Tab-separated table of C-alpha atoms in Angstrom:
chain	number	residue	atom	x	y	z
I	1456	UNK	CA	48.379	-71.006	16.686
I	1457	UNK	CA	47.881	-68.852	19.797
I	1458	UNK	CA	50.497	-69.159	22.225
I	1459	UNK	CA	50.089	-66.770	25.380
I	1460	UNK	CA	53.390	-66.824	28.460
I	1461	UNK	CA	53.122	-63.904	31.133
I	1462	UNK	CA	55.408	-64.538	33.453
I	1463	UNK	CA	54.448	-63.899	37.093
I	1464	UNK	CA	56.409	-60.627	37.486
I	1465	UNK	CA	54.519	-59.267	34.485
I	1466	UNK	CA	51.046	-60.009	35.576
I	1467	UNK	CA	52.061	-58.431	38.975
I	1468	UNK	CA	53.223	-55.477	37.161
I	1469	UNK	CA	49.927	-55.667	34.838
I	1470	UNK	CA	48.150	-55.789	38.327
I	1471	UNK	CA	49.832	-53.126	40.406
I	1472	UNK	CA	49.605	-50.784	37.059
I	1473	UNK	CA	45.941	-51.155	37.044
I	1474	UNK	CA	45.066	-50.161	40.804
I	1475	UNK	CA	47.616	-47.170	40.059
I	1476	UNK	CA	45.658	-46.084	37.451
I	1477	UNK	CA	41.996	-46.896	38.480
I	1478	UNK	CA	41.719	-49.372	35.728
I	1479	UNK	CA	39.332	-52.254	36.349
I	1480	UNK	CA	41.274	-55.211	34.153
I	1481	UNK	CA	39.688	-57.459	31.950
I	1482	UNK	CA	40.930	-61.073	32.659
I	1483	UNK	CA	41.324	-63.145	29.876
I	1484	UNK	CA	41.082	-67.010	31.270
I	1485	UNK	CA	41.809	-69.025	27.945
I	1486	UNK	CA	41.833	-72.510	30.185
I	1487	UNK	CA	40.883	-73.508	33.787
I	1488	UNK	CA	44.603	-73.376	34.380
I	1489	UNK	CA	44.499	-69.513	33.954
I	1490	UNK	CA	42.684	-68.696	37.295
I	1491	UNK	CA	45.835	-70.044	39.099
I	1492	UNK	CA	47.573	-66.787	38.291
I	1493	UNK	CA	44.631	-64.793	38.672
I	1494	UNK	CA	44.238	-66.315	42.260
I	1495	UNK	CA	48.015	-65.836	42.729
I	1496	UNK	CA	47.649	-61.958	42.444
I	1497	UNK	CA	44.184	-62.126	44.527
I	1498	UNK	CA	46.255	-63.440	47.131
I	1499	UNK	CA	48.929	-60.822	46.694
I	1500	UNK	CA	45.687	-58.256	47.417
I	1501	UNK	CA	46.695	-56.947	43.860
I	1502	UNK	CA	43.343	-57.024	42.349
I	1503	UNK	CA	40.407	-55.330	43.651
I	1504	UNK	CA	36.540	-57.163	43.546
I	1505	UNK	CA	34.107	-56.931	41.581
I	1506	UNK	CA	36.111	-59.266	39.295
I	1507	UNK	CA	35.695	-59.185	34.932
I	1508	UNK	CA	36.703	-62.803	33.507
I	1509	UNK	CA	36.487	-63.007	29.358
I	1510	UNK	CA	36.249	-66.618	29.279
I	1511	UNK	CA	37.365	-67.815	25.840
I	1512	UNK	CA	36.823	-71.270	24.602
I	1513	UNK	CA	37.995	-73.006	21.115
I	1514	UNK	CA	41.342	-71.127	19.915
I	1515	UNK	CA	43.597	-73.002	18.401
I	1516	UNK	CA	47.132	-73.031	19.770
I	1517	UNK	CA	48.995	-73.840	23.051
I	1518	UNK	CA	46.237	-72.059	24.910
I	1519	UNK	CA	42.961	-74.116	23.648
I	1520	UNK	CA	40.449	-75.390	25.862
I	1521	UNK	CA	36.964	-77.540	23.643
I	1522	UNK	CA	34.858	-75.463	23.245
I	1523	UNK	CA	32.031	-77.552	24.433
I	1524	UNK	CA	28.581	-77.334	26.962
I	1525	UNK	CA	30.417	-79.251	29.400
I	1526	UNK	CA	33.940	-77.025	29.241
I	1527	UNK	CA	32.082	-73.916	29.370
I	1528	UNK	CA	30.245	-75.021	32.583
I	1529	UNK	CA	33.205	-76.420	34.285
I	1530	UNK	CA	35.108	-73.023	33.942
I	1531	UNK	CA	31.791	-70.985	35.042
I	1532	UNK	CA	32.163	-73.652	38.046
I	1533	UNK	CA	35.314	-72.597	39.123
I	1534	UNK	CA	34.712	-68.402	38.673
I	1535	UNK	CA	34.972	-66.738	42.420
I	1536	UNK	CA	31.957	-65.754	43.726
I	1537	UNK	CA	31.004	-62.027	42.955
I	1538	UNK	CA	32.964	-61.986	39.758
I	1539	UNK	CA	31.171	-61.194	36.334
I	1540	UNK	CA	32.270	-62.765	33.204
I	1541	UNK	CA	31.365	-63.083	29.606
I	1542	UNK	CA	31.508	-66.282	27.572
I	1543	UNK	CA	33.313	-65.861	24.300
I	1544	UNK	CA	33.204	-69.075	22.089
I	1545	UNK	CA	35.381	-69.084	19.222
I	1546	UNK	CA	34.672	-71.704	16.538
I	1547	UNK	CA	35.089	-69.987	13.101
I	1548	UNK	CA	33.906	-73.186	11.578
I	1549	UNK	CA	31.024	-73.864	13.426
I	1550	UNK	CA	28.352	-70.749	14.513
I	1551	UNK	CA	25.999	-72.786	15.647
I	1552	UNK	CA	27.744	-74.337	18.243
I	1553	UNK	CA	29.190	-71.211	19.170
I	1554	UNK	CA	25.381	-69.829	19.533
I	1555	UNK	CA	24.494	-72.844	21.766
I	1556	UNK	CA	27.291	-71.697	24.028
I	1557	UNK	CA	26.206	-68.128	24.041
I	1558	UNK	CA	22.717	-69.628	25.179
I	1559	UNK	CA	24.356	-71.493	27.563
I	1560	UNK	CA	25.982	-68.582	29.148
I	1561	UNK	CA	22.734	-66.900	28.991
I	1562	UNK	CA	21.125	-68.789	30.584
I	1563	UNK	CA	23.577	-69.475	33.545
I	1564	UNK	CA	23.382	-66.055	33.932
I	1565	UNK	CA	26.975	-64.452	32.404
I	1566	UNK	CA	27.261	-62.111	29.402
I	1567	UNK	CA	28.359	-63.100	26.033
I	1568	UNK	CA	30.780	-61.529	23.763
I	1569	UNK	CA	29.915	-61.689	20.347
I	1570	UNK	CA	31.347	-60.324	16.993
I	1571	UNK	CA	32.875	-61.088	13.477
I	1572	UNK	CA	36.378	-61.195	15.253
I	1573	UNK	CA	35.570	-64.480	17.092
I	1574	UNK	CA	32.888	-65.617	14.992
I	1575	UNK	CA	32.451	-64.171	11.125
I	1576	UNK	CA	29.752	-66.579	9.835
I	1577	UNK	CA	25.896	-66.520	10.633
I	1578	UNK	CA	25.420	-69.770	10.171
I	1579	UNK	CA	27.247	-72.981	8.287
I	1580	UNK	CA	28.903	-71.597	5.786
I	1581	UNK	CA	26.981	-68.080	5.782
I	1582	UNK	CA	29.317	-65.237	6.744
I	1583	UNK	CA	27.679	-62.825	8.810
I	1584	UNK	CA	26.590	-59.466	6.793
I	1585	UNK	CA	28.077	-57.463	10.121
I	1586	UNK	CA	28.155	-57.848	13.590
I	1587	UNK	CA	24.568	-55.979	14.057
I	1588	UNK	CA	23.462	-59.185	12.491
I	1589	UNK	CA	25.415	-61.515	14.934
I	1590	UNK	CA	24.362	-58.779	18.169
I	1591	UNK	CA	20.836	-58.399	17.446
I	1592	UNK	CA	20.398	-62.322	17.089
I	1593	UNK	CA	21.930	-62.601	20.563
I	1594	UNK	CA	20.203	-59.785	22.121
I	1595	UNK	CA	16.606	-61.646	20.921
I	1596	UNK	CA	17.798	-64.792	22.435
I	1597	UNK	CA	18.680	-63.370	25.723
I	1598	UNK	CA	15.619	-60.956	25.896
I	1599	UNK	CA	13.409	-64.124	24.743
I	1600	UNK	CA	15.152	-65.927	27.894
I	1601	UNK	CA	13.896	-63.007	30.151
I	1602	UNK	CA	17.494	-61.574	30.603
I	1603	UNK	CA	17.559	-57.566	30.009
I	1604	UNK	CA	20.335	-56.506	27.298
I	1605	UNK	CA	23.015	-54.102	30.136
I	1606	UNK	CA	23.909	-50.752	28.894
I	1607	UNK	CA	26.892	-49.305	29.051
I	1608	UNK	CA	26.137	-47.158	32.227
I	1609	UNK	CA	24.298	-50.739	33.552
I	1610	UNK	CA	28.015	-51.980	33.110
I	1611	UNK	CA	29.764	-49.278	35.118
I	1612	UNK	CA	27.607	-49.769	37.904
I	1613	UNK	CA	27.844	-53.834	37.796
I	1614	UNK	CA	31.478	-53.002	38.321
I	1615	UNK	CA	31.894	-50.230	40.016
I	1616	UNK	CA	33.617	-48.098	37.509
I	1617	UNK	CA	33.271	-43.981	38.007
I	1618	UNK	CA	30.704	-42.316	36.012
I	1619	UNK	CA	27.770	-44.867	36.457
I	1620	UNK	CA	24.824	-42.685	36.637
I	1621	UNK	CA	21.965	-43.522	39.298
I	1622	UNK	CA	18.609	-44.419	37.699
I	1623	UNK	CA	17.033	-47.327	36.909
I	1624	UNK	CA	18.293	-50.888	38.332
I	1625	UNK	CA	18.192	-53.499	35.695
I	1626	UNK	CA	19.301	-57.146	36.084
């Protein structure tokens, strides 16, 4: 079972660490509940936009939220505006479900994260034969749904990060 406690002193030492380094942090929001602290340190001016959210749905343990249609577009629902996130559906047992969600995020226009580590089976009961397998099936889907696969230069840019190199503008 995952079980995940950060006190509030930590994350504002996670926080203040991260604008003394230049390091644009990757929030992990593992239930609605998890943007309180995240709006806490907002607040506190600790955090700097344009925001990163992994949005993970369907671990087991003290930190599970379903992951369903309807959880995955309540949380999008509640992201601040001008953040980016990536939908990151977990259930081992059931990779279809977990590509409907990916679609789902797709579609509502968020990134998806996608891998053996979250998901190791291609479909019921299949295990995937690597995550090129599980990638390329994902990167079809979204190109199919007119969304351009971002590169990683595409992804500096989207969040400001140093070394994004000017050139062409993708979605």
């Amino acid at each position: 079972d995952v079980s995940y406690h950060h006190p509030r002193p930590e994350l504002v030492e996670y926080a203040a660490t991260t604008q003394e380094y230049g390091v644009k942090p990757n929030w992990e929001v593992w239930w609605l509940g998890g943007m309180w602290n995240f709006n806490y340190l907002e607040q506190q001016g600790l955090i700097e936009k344009p925001y990163w959210f992994n949005l993970l749905f369907g671990t087991e343990g003290e930190v599970w939220s379903p992951a369903t249609m309807k959880e995955v577009n309540h949380r999008i629902d509640h992201m601040p505006k001008g953040s980016h996130s990536l939908i990151a559906p977990r259930n081992k047992n059931d990779p279809i479900k977990s590509l409907h969600l990916h679609t789902l995020g797709i579609m509502r226009g968020f990134h998806v994260r996608v891998g053996a580590q979250d998901i190791p089976y291609f479909s019921k009961g299949k295990p995937a034969n690597s995550n090129v397998e599980l990638v390329s099936r994902i990167a079809r889907i979204a190109k199919d749904l007119g969304r351009e696969i971002a590169t990683p230069d595409d992804v500096r840019k989207m969040l400001k990060l140093p070394g994004a190199k000017a050139g062409k503008k993708r979605k």
